[in-house]
Amino acid sequence: MKVGALEVWPPVVLAPMAGITNIGFRRLCREQGGGLFVSEMITSRALVERVPLTFQMIRFGADESPRSIQLYGVDPAVIGKAARMIAEEDLADHIDLNFGCPVPKVTRRGGGSALPYKRNLLRAILREAVAGAGPLPVTMKMRMGIDEDHLTYVEAGRIAVEEGLAAVALHARTARQHYGGTARWDAIKRLKDAVPEIPVLGNGDIWSADDALRMVAETGCDGVVIGRGCLGRPWLFRDLDLAFRGSAERVRPRLGEVGAMMLRHAELLCEVIGSEPHGLADFRKHVGWYLKGFVVGAETRRALTSVARLSEMAERVAELDAEQPWPEEADGPRGKSGERSKVSLPHGWLDDPDDMTIPGAGAEDPTSGG
């Protein structure tokens, strides 16, 4: 898959996930297989203002290539400045723009997945980003729209082509669906038919490598974006590498192998954060994802989420039943889910899709990648 001048193989992208896709997790996934591994989402305003935490979030490993940043913003001028910074200061090799966040505190201010409804504002943001990025490829990720009555993805895709974006990714849900219901893969096919000029990537309900192959076959998309499917399953990238090369082999680790992966993940987080207690505290949210489907007692699970030293973690992992086989019920949804009854929007947001009013800075909340 070509993304501008970048060649991506296999055609797989790790979706930015807040609090998840830091340098340690990206390295863990890259150790399993190839693809494009995107940083946690950062806001354009925070980058331009040189907020120290933002620069921490966009650190890359010495061997991490290509370096990919997901950028989010609502002001064309600020987005343009941020893209120019990334290019001129050699902060990354690729910029992905986020228009997928469904979180109410973002959409109620006109940001995230609410913004593409304002088509002229979207066009202005994309134009400034491409101009600022210079030779760097710019892509974007979006949702189908606000809800079934306000779908924006086809028009947004055409705007992306017209403004020079190198690829578009579609999470085939609306903002109202949040992370619930079923992803509408037929929308990915419709988008691919509408924008044949650039790669279209599909996202939503890919829990296994075979799901990814099925999405490509059913929609004609050029690649896939992996989000919640790799939570507690970093070896999914090995499966995807095998699948796209035509191999039927799949990774089905025993519990001992899963424990070793957990320990490796924890070690990387401790290294990134610079503290064993803090790194292990950050790892706690991953424990349930790794152990899903396995028979592991509540006391053992609690012990794995309360360790403060890697040596303790190693001891707890060694107590797992190493030969317990991979449970088929371990596949399937992980992470947040559930639909919304409605999408929170600014007053009068739906009145005029051509309105160019720029949302306030409150819309630039780095809560979620969508």
Short mmCIF file of C-alpha atoms in Angstrom, two decimals, residues 13-363:
data_model
loop_
_atom_site.label_atom_id
_atom_site.label_comp_id
_atom_site.label_asym_id
_atom_site.label_seq_id
_atom_site.Cartn_x
_atom_site.Cartn_y
_atom_site.Cartn_z
CA VAL A 13 -2.22 0.54 10.50
CA LEU A 14 -2.25 0.64 14.30
CA ALA A 15 -4.97 3.09 15.31
CA PRO A 16 -3.99 5.74 17.86
CA MET A 17 -5.58 4.98 21.23
CA ALA A 18 -5.27 7.40 24.14
CA GLY A 19 -3.20 5.95 26.96
CA ILE A 20 -2.39 2.83 24.90
CA THR A 21 -0.30 3.42 21.77
CA ASN A 22 2.75 4.93 23.42
CA ILE A 23 6.29 4.18 22.30
CA GLY A 24 6.39 0.98 24.38
CA PHE A 25 3.20 -0.54 22.99
CA ARG A 26 4.14 0.44 19.43
CA ARG A 27 7.48 -1.32 19.85
CA LEU A 28 5.75 -4.43 21.19
CA CYS A 29 3.44 -4.52 18.17
CA ARG A 30 6.27 -3.85 15.72
CA GLU A 31 8.16 -6.81 17.16
CA GLN A 32 5.27 -8.98 16.00
CA GLY A 33 4.78 -7.77 12.43
CA GLY A 34 4.98 -4.89 9.99
CA GLY A 35 2.69 -1.99 9.15
CA LEU A 36 2.27 1.66 10.05
CA PHE A 37 2.22 2.35 13.79
CA VAL A 38 0.71 5.71 14.72
CA SER A 39 1.44 7.67 17.90
CA GLU A 40 -1.17 8.64 20.44
CA MET A 41 -3.30 11.53 19.23
CA ILE A 42 -1.99 15.00 20.05
CA THR A 43 -3.71 18.35 19.64
CA SER A 44 -2.35 20.87 17.16
CA ARG A 45 -2.65 23.68 19.69
CA ALA A 46 -0.59 21.82 22.30
CA LEU A 47 2.11 21.10 19.72
CA VAL A 48 2.29 24.69 18.52
CA GLU A 49 2.45 25.87 22.13
CA ARG A 50 5.20 23.31 22.77
CA VAL A 51 3.53 21.68 25.76
CA PRO A 52 6.17 19.32 27.25
CA LEU A 53 3.74 16.39 27.69
CA THR A 54 2.89 16.57 23.98
CA PHE A 55 6.53 16.16 23.04
CA GLN A 56 6.74 13.19 25.43
CA MET A 57 3.81 11.59 23.58
CA ILE A 58 5.44 11.88 20.16
CA ARG A 59 8.73 10.27 21.08
CA PHE A 60 9.81 7.56 18.65
CA GLY A 61 12.25 4.69 18.94
CA ALA A 62 15.60 4.95 17.19
CA ASP A 63 14.58 2.15 14.83
CA GLU A 64 10.95 3.25 14.41
CA SER A 65 10.29 3.98 10.76
CA PRO A 66 8.20 5.46 9.36
CA ARG A 67 7.36 7.78 12.25
CA SER A 68 3.68 8.60 12.27
CA ILE A 69 1.85 11.28 14.27
CA GLN A 70 -1.90 11.65 14.63
CA LEU A 71 -2.83 15.32 14.87
CA TYR A 72 -6.13 16.76 15.93
CA GLY A 73 -7.47 20.29 15.74
CA VAL A 74 -10.36 22.49 14.70
CA ASP A 75 -8.62 25.70 13.60
CA PRO A 76 -7.16 25.66 10.06
CA ALA A 77 -4.43 28.17 10.92
CA VAL A 78 -3.27 26.24 13.99
CA ILE A 79 -3.38 22.92 12.12
CA GLY A 80 -1.28 24.46 9.37
CA LYS A 81 1.32 25.72 11.88
CA ALA A 82 1.47 22.34 13.58
CA ALA A 83 1.95 20.49 10.28
CA ARG A 84 4.70 22.94 9.32
CA MET A 85 6.44 22.32 12.67
CA ILE A 86 6.34 18.58 12.13
CA ALA A 87 7.86 18.91 8.66
CA GLU A 88 10.46 21.60 9.38
CA GLU A 89 11.63 20.11 12.69
CA ASP A 90 11.62 16.54 11.35
CA LEU A 91 9.26 15.33 14.06
CA ALA A 92 7.64 12.62 11.91
CA ASP A 93 7.39 11.14 8.40
CA HIS A 94 3.59 11.06 8.19
CA ILE A 95 0.68 13.09 9.58
CA ASP A 96 -2.74 11.56 10.21
CA LEU A 97 -5.63 13.92 11.00
CA ASN A 98 -8.36 12.78 13.37
CA PHE A 99 -12.05 13.41 12.77
CA GLY A 100 -13.34 10.31 14.51
CA CYS A 101 -13.67 11.15 18.20
CA PRO A 102 -17.28 10.53 19.40
CA VAL A 103 -16.74 11.63 23.03
CA PRO A 104 -19.55 14.01 24.13
CA LYS A 105 -17.28 16.64 25.67
CA VAL A 106 -15.57 16.95 22.25
CA THR A 107 -18.59 16.76 19.92
CA ARG A 108 -20.66 19.16 22.01
CA ARG A 109 -18.04 21.79 21.19
CA GLY A 110 -18.01 20.98 17.49
CA GLY A 111 -14.90 18.83 17.44
CA GLY A 112 -14.10 15.24 16.56
CA SER A 113 -16.67 13.37 14.52
CA ALA A 114 -19.00 16.40 14.56
CA LEU A 115 -16.63 18.56 12.52
CA PRO A 116 -16.91 16.98 9.03
CA TYR A 117 -20.54 18.13 8.93
CA LYS A 118 -19.08 21.63 8.44
CA ARG A 119 -17.71 20.78 5.01
CA ASN A 120 -16.08 24.13 4.26
CA LEU A 121 -14.31 24.13 7.62
CA LEU A 122 -13.13 20.58 6.97
CA ARG A 123 -11.80 21.63 3.57
CA ALA A 124 -9.95 24.59 5.08
CA ILE A 125 -8.33 22.36 7.73
CA LEU A 126 -7.21 19.80 5.16
CA ARG A 127 -5.88 22.48 2.82
CA GLU A 128 -3.79 24.12 5.55
CA ALA A 129 -2.49 20.77 6.80
CA VAL A 130 -1.34 19.68 3.35
CA ALA A 131 0.27 23.06 2.67
CA GLY A 132 2.07 23.02 6.01
CA ALA A 133 3.23 19.41 5.72
CA GLY A 134 5.10 20.01 2.46
CA PRO A 135 6.53 16.67 1.29
CA LEU A 136 5.04 14.67 4.15
CA PRO A 137 1.94 12.59 3.32
CA VAL A 138 -1.22 13.67 5.12
CA THR A 139 -4.08 11.23 5.76
CA MET A 140 -7.25 11.39 7.80
CA LYS A 141 -9.45 9.09 9.85
CA MET A 142 -13.18 9.73 10.17
CA ARG A 143 -16.51 8.14 11.04
CA MET A 144 -19.53 7.74 8.81
CA GLY A 145 -21.10 10.87 10.24
CA ILE A 146 -22.99 12.16 13.23
CA ASP A 147 -25.87 9.68 12.91
CA GLU A 148 -27.80 7.88 10.18
CA ASP A 149 -29.58 11.12 9.24
CA HIS A 150 -26.34 13.10 8.96
CA LEU A 151 -23.81 10.98 7.08
CA THR A 152 -20.74 12.86 5.89
CA TYR A 153 -18.13 10.29 4.94
CA VAL A 154 -18.55 10.23 1.15
CA GLU A 155 -18.46 14.01 0.77
CA ALA A 156 -15.57 14.21 3.26
CA GLY A 157 -13.70 11.60 1.22
CA ARG A 158 -14.12 13.60 -1.97
CA ILE A 159 -12.91 16.75 -0.19
CA ALA A 160 -9.85 14.79 0.99
CA VAL A 161 -9.02 13.81 -2.59
CA GLU A 162 -9.49 17.36 -3.86
CA GLU A 163 -7.24 18.79 -1.14
CA GLY A 164 -4.37 16.37 -1.76
CA LEU A 165 -4.61 13.86 1.05
CA ALA A 166 -2.66 10.63 0.54
CA ALA A 167 -5.27 8.25 2.04
CA VAL A 168 -8.46 8.15 4.11
CA ALA A 169 -9.53 5.72 6.84
CA LEU A 170 -13.14 5.08 7.79
CA HIS A 171 -14.31 3.75 11.13
CA ALA A 172 -17.57 2.35 9.83
CA ARG A 173 -19.74 3.61 12.66
CA THR A 174 -21.48 6.90 13.29
CA ALA A 175 -20.73 9.09 16.29
CA ARG A 176 -24.09 8.04 17.75
CA GLN A 177 -23.04 4.39 17.59
CA HIS A 178 -19.96 5.29 19.65
CA TYR A 179 -18.26 1.87 19.97
CA GLY A 180 -21.47 -0.18 20.03
CA GLY A 181 -23.52 -2.02 17.47
CA THR A 182 -21.95 -3.47 14.35
CA ALA A 183 -19.54 -1.69 12.03
CA ARG A 184 -21.11 -1.01 8.62
CA TRP A 185 -18.55 -2.47 6.25
CA ASP A 186 -20.78 -1.64 3.29
CA ALA A 187 -19.94 2.02 3.97
CA ILE A 188 -16.25 1.25 3.46
CA LYS A 189 -17.08 -0.20 0.04
CA ARG A 190 -19.16 2.86 -0.81
CA LEU A 191 -16.29 5.15 0.17
CA LYS A 192 -13.80 3.15 -1.89
CA ASP A 193 -16.09 3.40 -4.90
CA ALA A 194 -16.37 7.18 -4.35
CA VAL A 195 -12.63 7.85 -3.96
CA PRO A 196 -10.74 5.44 -6.22
CA GLU A 197 -7.83 7.89 -6.56
CA ILE A 198 -6.32 7.24 -3.10
CA PRO A 199 -6.08 4.31 -0.68
CA VAL A 200 -9.09 3.72 1.56
CA LEU A 201 -8.53 1.91 4.85
CA GLY A 202 -11.28 0.16 6.78
CA ASN A 203 -11.71 0.15 10.54
CA GLY A 204 -14.24 -1.49 12.83
CA ASP A 205 -14.86 -5.00 14.20
CA ILE A 206 -11.53 -6.50 13.15
CA TRP A 207 -10.79 -8.96 15.96
CA SER A 208 -8.68 -11.41 13.97
CA ALA A 209 -6.53 -11.57 10.85
CA ASP A 210 -9.31 -13.44 9.09
CA ASP A 211 -11.68 -10.54 9.84
CA ALA A 212 -9.18 -8.25 8.10
CA LEU A 213 -9.02 -10.48 5.01
CA ARG A 214 -12.81 -10.65 4.93
CA MET A 215 -13.10 -6.86 5.14
CA VAL A 216 -10.71 -6.40 2.21
CA ALA A 217 -12.56 -9.03 0.17
CA GLU A 218 -16.01 -7.60 0.89
CA THR A 219 -15.21 -3.89 0.53
CA GLY A 220 -12.25 -3.63 -1.82
CA CYS A 221 -10.44 -1.42 0.71
CA ASP A 222 -6.68 -1.06 0.37
CA GLY A 223 -5.79 -1.78 3.97
CA VAL A 224 -7.08 -2.05 7.51
CA VAL A 225 -6.83 -0.04 10.72
CA ILE A 226 -6.53 -2.03 13.94
CA GLY A 227 -7.78 -0.50 17.19
CA ARG A 228 -9.44 -2.45 20.00
CA GLY A 229 -8.63 -5.75 18.26
CA CYS A 230 -5.01 -5.63 19.44
CA LEU A 231 -5.76 -4.85 23.09
CA GLY A 232 -4.16 -7.71 24.96
CA ARG A 233 -3.38 -9.27 21.56
CA PRO A 234 -0.22 -7.61 20.17
CA TRP A 235 0.50 -10.85 18.26
CA LEU A 236 -2.45 -9.93 16.03
CA PHE A 237 0.12 -8.03 13.95
CA ARG A 238 2.01 -11.30 13.41
CA ASP A 239 -1.23 -12.95 12.30
CA LEU A 240 -1.96 -10.04 9.95
CA ASP A 241 1.53 -10.26 8.46
CA LEU A 242 1.03 -13.99 7.86
CA ALA A 243 -2.50 -13.53 6.50
CA PHE A 244 -1.61 -10.85 3.97
CA ARG A 245 1.28 -13.03 2.76
CA GLY A 246 -1.18 -15.84 2.08
CA SER A 247 -0.27 -18.09 5.02
CA ALA A 248 -2.97 -19.98 6.94
CA GLU A 249 -0.77 -20.10 10.06
CA ARG A 250 -2.15 -18.22 13.07
CA VAL A 251 -0.77 -17.53 16.53
CA ARG A 252 -2.65 -19.38 19.29
CA PRO A 253 -0.48 -18.88 22.37
CA ARG A 254 -0.76 -20.95 25.51
CA LEU A 255 -1.20 -19.07 28.76
CA GLY A 256 2.53 -19.26 29.51
CA GLU A 257 3.30 -17.45 26.24
CA VAL A 258 0.65 -14.86 27.02
CA GLY A 259 2.24 -14.33 30.43
CA ALA A 260 5.64 -13.80 28.80
CA MET A 261 4.08 -11.20 26.48
CA MET A 262 2.49 -9.46 29.47
CA LEU A 263 5.87 -9.28 31.19
CA ARG A 264 7.53 -7.93 28.03
CA HIS A 265 4.80 -5.28 27.72
CA ALA A 266 5.20 -4.28 31.37
CA GLU A 267 8.99 -4.02 30.98
CA LEU A 268 8.60 -1.70 28.00
CA LEU A 269 6.15 0.53 29.88
CA CYS A 270 8.50 0.76 32.85
CA GLU A 271 11.32 1.71 30.49
CA VAL A 272 9.21 4.37 28.75
CA ILE A 273 7.84 5.88 31.95
CA GLY A 274 11.13 5.58 33.82
CA SER A 275 9.65 4.02 36.95
CA GLU A 276 8.65 0.45 37.78
CA PRO A 277 5.75 1.37 40.09
CA HIS A 278 4.33 3.88 37.59
CA GLY A 279 4.90 1.63 34.60
CA LEU A 280 3.19 -1.29 36.31
CA ALA A 281 0.32 0.94 37.38
CA ASP A 282 -0.12 1.93 33.73
CA PHE A 283 -0.09 -1.75 32.75
CA ARG A 284 -3.02 -2.65 35.03
CA LYS A 285 -5.66 -1.84 32.44
CA HIS A 286 -4.10 -4.40 30.06
CA VAL A 287 -4.30 -7.39 32.42
CA GLY A 288 -7.97 -8.21 31.78
CA TRP A 289 -7.51 -7.92 28.01
CA TYR A 290 -4.58 -10.36 28.00
CA LEU A 291 -6.36 -12.89 30.22
CA LYS A 292 -9.76 -12.79 28.50
CA GLY A 293 -11.07 -16.31 27.95
CA PHE A 294 -8.44 -18.05 30.09
CA VAL A 295 -9.29 -19.73 33.36
CA VAL A 296 -7.47 -17.53 35.86
CA GLY A 297 -8.70 -17.02 39.41
CA ALA A 298 -9.79 -13.64 40.74
CA GLU A 299 -7.00 -13.66 43.33
CA THR A 300 -4.35 -14.15 40.64
CA ARG A 301 -5.87 -11.37 38.53
CA ARG A 302 -5.83 -9.04 41.53
CA ALA A 303 -2.23 -9.94 42.26
CA LEU A 304 -1.20 -9.10 38.70
CA THR A 305 -2.80 -5.66 38.97
CA SER A 306 -1.23 -4.82 42.33
CA VAL A 307 2.47 -5.55 41.79
CA ALA A 308 4.90 -2.65 42.14
CA ARG A 309 8.10 -4.29 40.89
CA LEU A 310 8.92 -6.26 37.75
CA SER A 311 10.37 -9.03 39.91
CA GLU A 312 6.96 -9.40 41.58
CA MET A 313 5.29 -9.39 38.18
CA ALA A 314 7.60 -12.18 37.01
CA GLU A 315 6.73 -14.24 40.09
CA ARG A 316 2.98 -13.81 39.51
CA VAL A 317 3.31 -14.69 35.81
CA ALA A 318 5.26 -17.82 36.72
CA GLU A 319 2.29 -18.98 38.80
CA LEU A 320 -0.01 -19.09 35.75
CA ASP A 321 -0.89 -22.46 34.22
CA ALA A 322 1.65 -22.25 31.40
CA GLU A 323 0.19 -25.16 29.42
CA GLN A 324 -3.39 -23.92 29.41
CA PRO A 325 -4.34 -23.80 25.70
CA TRP A 326 -5.67 -20.85 23.79
CA PRO A 327 -9.45 -20.62 24.36
CA GLU A 328 -11.49 -19.98 21.23
CA GLU A 329 -13.79 -17.70 23.24
CA ALA A 330 -10.79 -15.40 23.74
CA ASP A 331 -11.49 -13.82 20.34
CA GLY A 332 -14.05 -11.08 20.01
CA PRO A 333 -14.75 -7.58 21.33
CA ARG A 334 -12.54 -5.92 23.92
CA GLY A 335 -12.44 -2.36 25.17
CA LYS A 336 -15.28 0.13 25.44
CA SER A 337 -18.59 -0.43 23.73
CA GLY A 338 -22.19 0.78 23.79
CA GLU A 339 -24.23 3.21 21.73
CA ARG A 340 -25.46 6.72 22.57
CA SER A 341 -29.09 7.81 22.47
CA LYS A 342 -27.97 10.99 20.73
CA VAL A 343 -24.83 12.96 19.90
CA SER A 344 -24.07 16.08 21.92
CA LEU A 345 -23.61 19.03 19.55
CA PRO A 346 -23.32 22.82 19.87
CA HIS A 347 -26.60 24.71 19.67
CA GLY A 348 -27.63 25.12 16.02
CA TRP A 349 -24.74 22.98 14.74
CA LEU A 350 -26.89 21.23 12.15
CA ASP A 351 -28.50 24.42 10.81
CA ASP A 352 -25.86 25.28 8.21
CA PRO A 353 -23.24 22.80 6.94
CA ASP A 354 -21.47 25.64 5.10
CA ASP A 355 -20.90 27.70 8.26
CA MET A 356 -17.18 28.44 8.75
CA THR A 357 -17.29 29.36 12.45
CA ILE A 358 -14.26 27.80 14.13
CA PRO A 359 -15.07 25.91 17.36
CA GLY A 360 -13.41 27.12 20.52
CA ALA A 361 -10.26 25.67 22.07
CA GLY A 362 -12.43 23.44 24.27
CA ALA A 363 -13.08 21.26 21.23
#
